[in-house]
Short mmCIF file of C-alpha atoms in Angstrom, two decimals:
data_model
loop_
_atom_site.label_atom_id
_atom_site.label_comp_id
_atom_site.label_asym_id
_atom_site.label_seq_id
_atom_site.Cartn_x
_atom_site.Cartn_y
_atom_site.Cartn_z
CA MET A 1 -28.01 -21.61 37.72
CA PHE A 2 -26.94 -20.76 41.16
CA ARG A 3 -23.33 -19.67 43.06
CA THR A 4 -22.14 -18.38 46.87
CA THR A 5 -21.30 -15.23 47.22
CA LYS A 6 -18.15 -16.44 49.46
CA SER A 7 -16.75 -18.87 45.68
CA VAL A 8 -16.89 -14.86 43.91
CA ILE A 9 -14.75 -12.75 46.12
CA GLY A 10 -12.04 -13.32 45.90
CA ASP A 11 -12.26 -14.60 41.93
CA PRO A 12 -9.67 -12.83 39.46
CA VAL A 13 -12.31 -9.88 37.26
CA ASP A 14 -10.91 -9.08 33.65
CA ALA A 15 -11.39 -5.84 32.19
CA THR A 16 -11.88 -6.52 28.10
CA ASP A 17 -7.74 -5.85 27.37
CA GLY A 18 -6.66 -7.36 30.68
CA ARG A 19 -6.61 -8.27 34.68
CA CYS A 20 -7.68 -5.37 36.22
CA GLY A 21 -8.19 -6.85 39.90
CA ARG A 22 -10.30 -9.28 41.85
CA CYS A 23 -13.70 -9.76 43.84
CA SER A 24 -13.05 -8.42 47.40
CA ASP A 25 -16.74 -7.42 47.54
CA LEU A 26 -20.53 -8.30 46.86
CA LEU A 27 -22.43 -5.03 47.86
CA PHE A 28 -26.26 -5.88 47.57
CA ASP A 29 -29.64 -3.62 48.13
CA ASP A 30 -31.45 -3.99 51.35
CA ASP A 31 -35.46 -3.32 49.71
CA SER A 32 -35.12 -5.91 47.34
CA LEU A 33 -31.95 -8.83 47.86
CA THR A 34 -30.57 -8.15 44.43
CA ILE A 35 -26.58 -7.54 44.38
CA ARG A 36 -26.28 -4.13 43.01
CA TYR A 37 -22.18 -3.95 42.37
CA VAL A 38 -19.48 -6.34 41.96
CA VAL A 39 -16.12 -4.80 44.43
CA VAL A 40 -13.26 -4.82 42.23
CA ASP A 41 -10.05 -4.21 44.12
CA THR A 42 -8.11 -3.00 41.68
CA GLY A 43 -4.89 -2.30 44.43
CA GLY A 44 -1.60 -4.34 44.29
CA ILE A 45 0.36 -6.25 47.55
CA LEU A 46 0.44 -3.18 49.39
CA THR A 47 -2.24 -0.63 48.15
CA ARG A 48 -5.96 -1.10 48.10
CA HIS A 49 -8.34 0.93 45.76
CA GLU A 50 -11.39 -0.17 45.13
CA VAL A 51 -14.33 0.26 41.44
CA LEU A 52 -18.23 0.13 42.20
CA VAL A 53 -18.78 -2.30 38.83
CA SER A 54 -22.52 -3.09 38.19
CA PRO A 55 -24.23 -6.58 36.86
CA PHE A 56 -24.65 -4.53 33.42
CA LEU A 57 -21.09 -4.75 32.71
CA VAL A 58 -19.80 -8.50 33.70
CA GLY A 59 -20.76 -11.04 31.63
CA GLU A 60 -22.10 -14.77 32.15
CA LEU A 61 -20.94 -15.31 35.28
CA GLU A 62 -19.47 -20.00 35.33
CA THR A 63 -20.70 -21.84 38.30
CA GLY A 64 -19.02 -23.91 40.15
CA GLN A 65 -17.17 -23.28 43.29
CA ILE A 66 -13.30 -23.29 42.71
CA SER A 67 -11.86 -19.86 41.67
CA GLN A 68 -13.16 -18.72 37.95
CA HIS A 69 -13.13 -15.32 35.79
CA ILE A 70 -15.43 -12.55 36.45
CA ARG A 71 -15.30 -11.20 32.59
CA LEU A 72 -17.06 -6.94 32.55
CA LYS A 73 -17.30 -5.09 29.28
CA ALA A 74 -15.51 -2.57 30.42
CA THR A 75 -12.10 -1.64 29.69
CA LYS A 76 -8.49 -0.92 32.38
CA ASP A 77 -8.94 2.86 31.38
CA GLN A 78 -12.75 2.69 32.62
CA ILE A 79 -12.23 0.89 35.98
CA GLU A 80 -9.16 3.75 36.82
CA LYS A 81 -10.58 6.24 36.11
CA SER A 82 -14.55 5.22 37.76
CA PRO A 83 -15.37 7.72 40.35
CA PRO A 84 -13.49 7.22 44.20
CA ILE A 85 -15.67 5.80 46.22
CA SER A 86 -15.24 4.32 50.21
CA THR A 87 -17.12 0.63 50.77
CA ASP A 88 -16.30 1.75 54.67
CA ALA A 89 -19.31 4.12 54.27
CA PRO A 90 -22.65 4.33 53.01
CA VAL A 91 -22.88 4.90 48.96
CA SER A 92 -25.41 7.93 48.66
CA ARG A 93 -27.76 7.61 45.77
CA LYS A 94 -24.94 10.73 43.87
CA ALA A 95 -22.86 8.78 44.35
CA GLU A 96 -24.51 5.64 42.22
CA GLU A 97 -25.83 7.89 39.55
CA ALA A 98 -22.38 9.40 38.82
CA LEU A 99 -20.76 5.40 38.52
CA ALA A 100 -23.75 4.80 35.82
CA LYS A 101 -23.00 8.09 34.35
CA HIS A 102 -19.37 7.24 33.93
CA PHE A 103 -20.09 3.52 33.24
CA GLY A 104 -23.33 4.42 30.34
CA HIS A 105 -25.50 1.61 32.00
CA PRO A 106 -28.73 3.55 33.31
CA PRO A 107 -28.98 3.25 37.32
CA TYR A 108 -30.78 0.20 38.71
CA TRP A 109 -33.61 2.28 39.78
CA THR A 110 -35.08 3.25 36.64
CA GLN A 111 -35.17 -0.26 35.01
CA GLY A 112 -39.05 -0.83 36.31
CA PRO A 113 -40.09 -4.79 36.97
CA SER A 114 -36.77 -6.62 36.26
CA VAL A 115 -35.14 -5.13 39.71
CA VAL A 116 -37.07 -5.68 42.22
CA PRO A 117 -38.60 -9.09 43.84
CA ALA A 118 -40.36 -10.91 41.22
CA THR A 119 -44.55 -11.63 41.75
CA GLY A 120 -45.39 -12.71 45.32
CA GLU A 121 -42.07 -12.30 46.85
CA THR A 122 -42.22 -9.66 49.48
CA LYS A 123 -39.27 -6.80 50.48
CA ILE A 124 -37.39 -7.88 53.82
CA ALA A 125 -38.99 -5.87 56.51
CA SER A 126 -34.79 -4.28 58.26
CA ASP A 127 -34.98 -1.77 61.30
CA LEU A 128 -33.52 0.82 58.43
CA ALA A 129 -35.23 0.33 55.57
CA GLU A 130 -36.08 4.37 55.29
CA ALA A 131 -32.41 4.82 55.90
CA ARG A 132 -31.04 5.04 51.85
CA GLU A 133 -27.82 6.55 52.53
CA THR A 134 -27.23 2.82 53.90
CA HIS A 135 -29.28 0.32 51.56
CA LEU A 136 -26.31 -0.93 49.86
CA ARG A 137 -24.75 -4.45 51.93
CA SER A 138 -21.69 -5.84 52.01
CA ALA A 139 -22.66 -10.16 51.70
CA LYS A 140 -19.12 -10.03 53.66
CA GLU A 141 -19.68 -8.86 56.44
CA VAL A 142 -23.63 -10.68 56.68
CA THR A 143 -21.36 -13.60 56.85
CA GLY A 144 -21.22 -14.45 60.52
CA TYR A 145 -24.80 -12.67 61.15
CA GLU A 146 -26.65 -14.96 64.64
CA VAL A 147 -30.28 -16.21 63.53
CA CYS A 148 -32.47 -16.55 65.40
CA SER A 149 -36.91 -18.31 65.89
CA SER A 150 -38.74 -15.27 66.57
CA GLU A 151 -40.88 -18.40 68.49
CA GLU A 152 -39.92 -16.98 71.67
CA ALA A 153 -40.61 -14.43 73.55
CA GLU A 154 -36.70 -13.90 73.85
CA PRO A 155 -35.37 -15.21 69.86
CA GLU A 156 -33.71 -18.86 69.95
CA PRO A 157 -29.48 -18.56 68.82
CA LEU A 158 -30.47 -21.13 65.47
CA GLY A 159 -27.09 -21.04 64.07
CA THR A 160 -24.59 -18.07 61.88
CA ILE A 161 -25.22 -17.39 58.45
CA SER A 162 -21.70 -19.43 56.50
CA ASP A 163 -22.22 -17.79 52.74
CA ILE A 164 -25.10 -16.90 50.62
CA VAL A 165 -27.08 -17.86 47.63
CA PHE A 166 -27.39 -16.19 44.61
CA GLN A 167 -28.88 -16.98 41.55
CA THR A 168 -27.30 -15.87 38.63
CA ASN A 169 -29.22 -14.89 36.07
CA ASN A 170 -30.72 -11.75 37.78
CA TRP A 171 -28.12 -11.51 40.18
CA THR A 172 -31.05 -12.17 43.21
CA LEU A 173 -30.76 -13.19 46.53
CA ARG A 174 -32.07 -16.55 47.09
CA TYR A 175 -30.89 -18.14 50.00
CA PHE A 176 -28.65 -17.69 53.44
CA VAL A 177 -26.99 -21.36 54.49
CA VAL A 178 -27.51 -22.29 57.76
CA ASN A 179 -24.03 -23.01 60.47
CA THR A 180 -26.26 -24.92 62.83
CA GLY A 181 -23.72 -25.42 65.00
CA SER A 182 -22.35 -27.12 67.99
CA TRP A 183 -26.58 -27.77 68.98
CA PHE A 184 -26.88 -30.06 65.43
CA ASN A 185 -23.90 -31.67 64.22
CA ARG A 186 -24.77 -31.57 60.11
CA LYS A 187 -24.07 -30.19 57.28
CA PRO A 188 -25.31 -26.84 57.14
CA VAL A 189 -29.18 -25.82 55.46
CA ILE A 190 -31.05 -23.26 53.70
CA VAL A 191 -33.21 -20.27 54.28
CA SER A 192 -34.89 -18.02 51.58
CA PRO A 193 -34.03 -14.28 53.04
CA ARG A 194 -37.98 -14.06 51.77
CA TRP A 195 -38.75 -16.75 55.16
CA THR A 196 -37.19 -13.68 57.40
CA LYS A 197 -39.43 -11.81 59.80
CA THR A 198 -36.75 -9.25 60.00
CA ILE A 199 -32.90 -8.25 59.60
CA HIS A 200 -31.71 -5.91 62.15
CA TRP A 201 -28.97 -4.48 59.99
CA SER A 202 -27.63 -2.86 63.35
CA ASN A 203 -27.04 -5.41 66.16
CA HIS A 204 -26.36 -8.25 63.20
CA THR A 205 -29.25 -10.50 64.30
CA VAL A 206 -31.77 -11.88 61.26
CA VAL A 207 -34.78 -13.25 62.86
CA LEU A 208 -36.21 -16.21 60.89
CA ASP A 209 -40.54 -16.21 60.56
CA GLN A 210 -42.17 -19.37 61.90
CA ILE A 211 -39.17 -21.20 61.18
CA THR A 212 -38.52 -22.71 65.29
CA LYS A 213 -34.67 -25.60 65.53
CA GLU A 214 -37.42 -28.18 64.86
CA HIS A 215 -37.85 -27.13 61.39
CA LEU A 216 -34.25 -26.50 60.99
CA LYS A 217 -33.61 -31.14 62.76
CA GLY A 218 -35.58 -31.98 59.79
CA ALA A 219 -35.05 -29.74 57.33
CA PRO A 220 -33.16 -30.95 53.55
CA LEU A 221 -29.60 -31.42 53.24
CA PHE A 222 -27.80 -28.49 52.00
CA ASP A 223 -24.39 -30.14 49.86
CA PRO A 224 -22.45 -26.79 48.43
CA HIS A 225 -20.71 -29.59 46.30
CA SER A 226 -23.88 -31.17 45.05
CA GLY A 227 -24.87 -27.77 44.21
CA ILE A 228 -28.88 -26.35 43.71
CA ASN A 229 -31.59 -27.41 41.44
CA ARG A 230 -35.22 -27.18 40.40
CA ASP A 231 -36.04 -30.55 42.89
CA TYR A 232 -34.21 -29.04 45.24
CA GLU A 233 -35.85 -26.01 46.36
CA GLY A 234 -39.21 -28.69 46.06
CA ARG A 235 -38.59 -30.73 48.50
CA LEU A 236 -37.10 -27.52 50.38
CA PHE A 237 -41.51 -24.82 50.31
CA ASP A 238 -42.68 -28.09 50.15
CA TYR A 239 -41.04 -28.71 53.40
CA TYR A 240 -41.51 -25.54 54.51
CA GLY A 241 -45.07 -25.29 53.14
CA LYS A 242 -43.97 -21.85 51.27
CA PRO A 243 -44.99 -20.67 48.23
CA VAL A 244 -42.61 -21.05 45.55
CA TYR A 245 -40.91 -18.03 43.97
CA TRP A 246 -40.27 -19.79 40.17
CA GLU A 247 -44.17 -19.33 39.35
#
């Protein structure tokens, strides 16, 4: 099943013994494009205190586009005493190790194939791929990135990322929702992050690999209210001539 990051951000978050805050963001690994943390804002109206919670501690996400509760396998005391981390600065590996130790779960990078792209999927080229202090990215920040075609000497703007679709059972980013804007009066289209040539994190640009404006004009439309099923995905991958990820 799938959710969009926008549909999750803002959801109330419940510890095992009561409400502990709301989801204010989702942080994903820019190497494997997997969500690594739910950012929980535990503060009130005038205060802001954010805690990073691993999907290891999140129960099964309810699907749908309306607000749902995110239920944690942790107490309010554990959340409140979590090591302080500023989400406005890069999250270091040392800080992540402290989080894993506090909550009693293994660091995700020690868990083998289950936390890397599925067989046949490639890693994403990045202008900062080796900068390990900046390997976590904000879903809220990436929403709004410009999407361009790589077919021209000067990349042609195609639209902007308006949302991100992820798979709820493994927290993998599956699709960027692209708002094509005024040049193309249609509903949004979706493209896989695996179909990008590179992502320029420094200037907030996603360059697609061999996908042009003409491709987007004929692509299957995306209706967030109808959801995504395997039949739709099959038509989408067939249209772009891309190998499917589920075989």
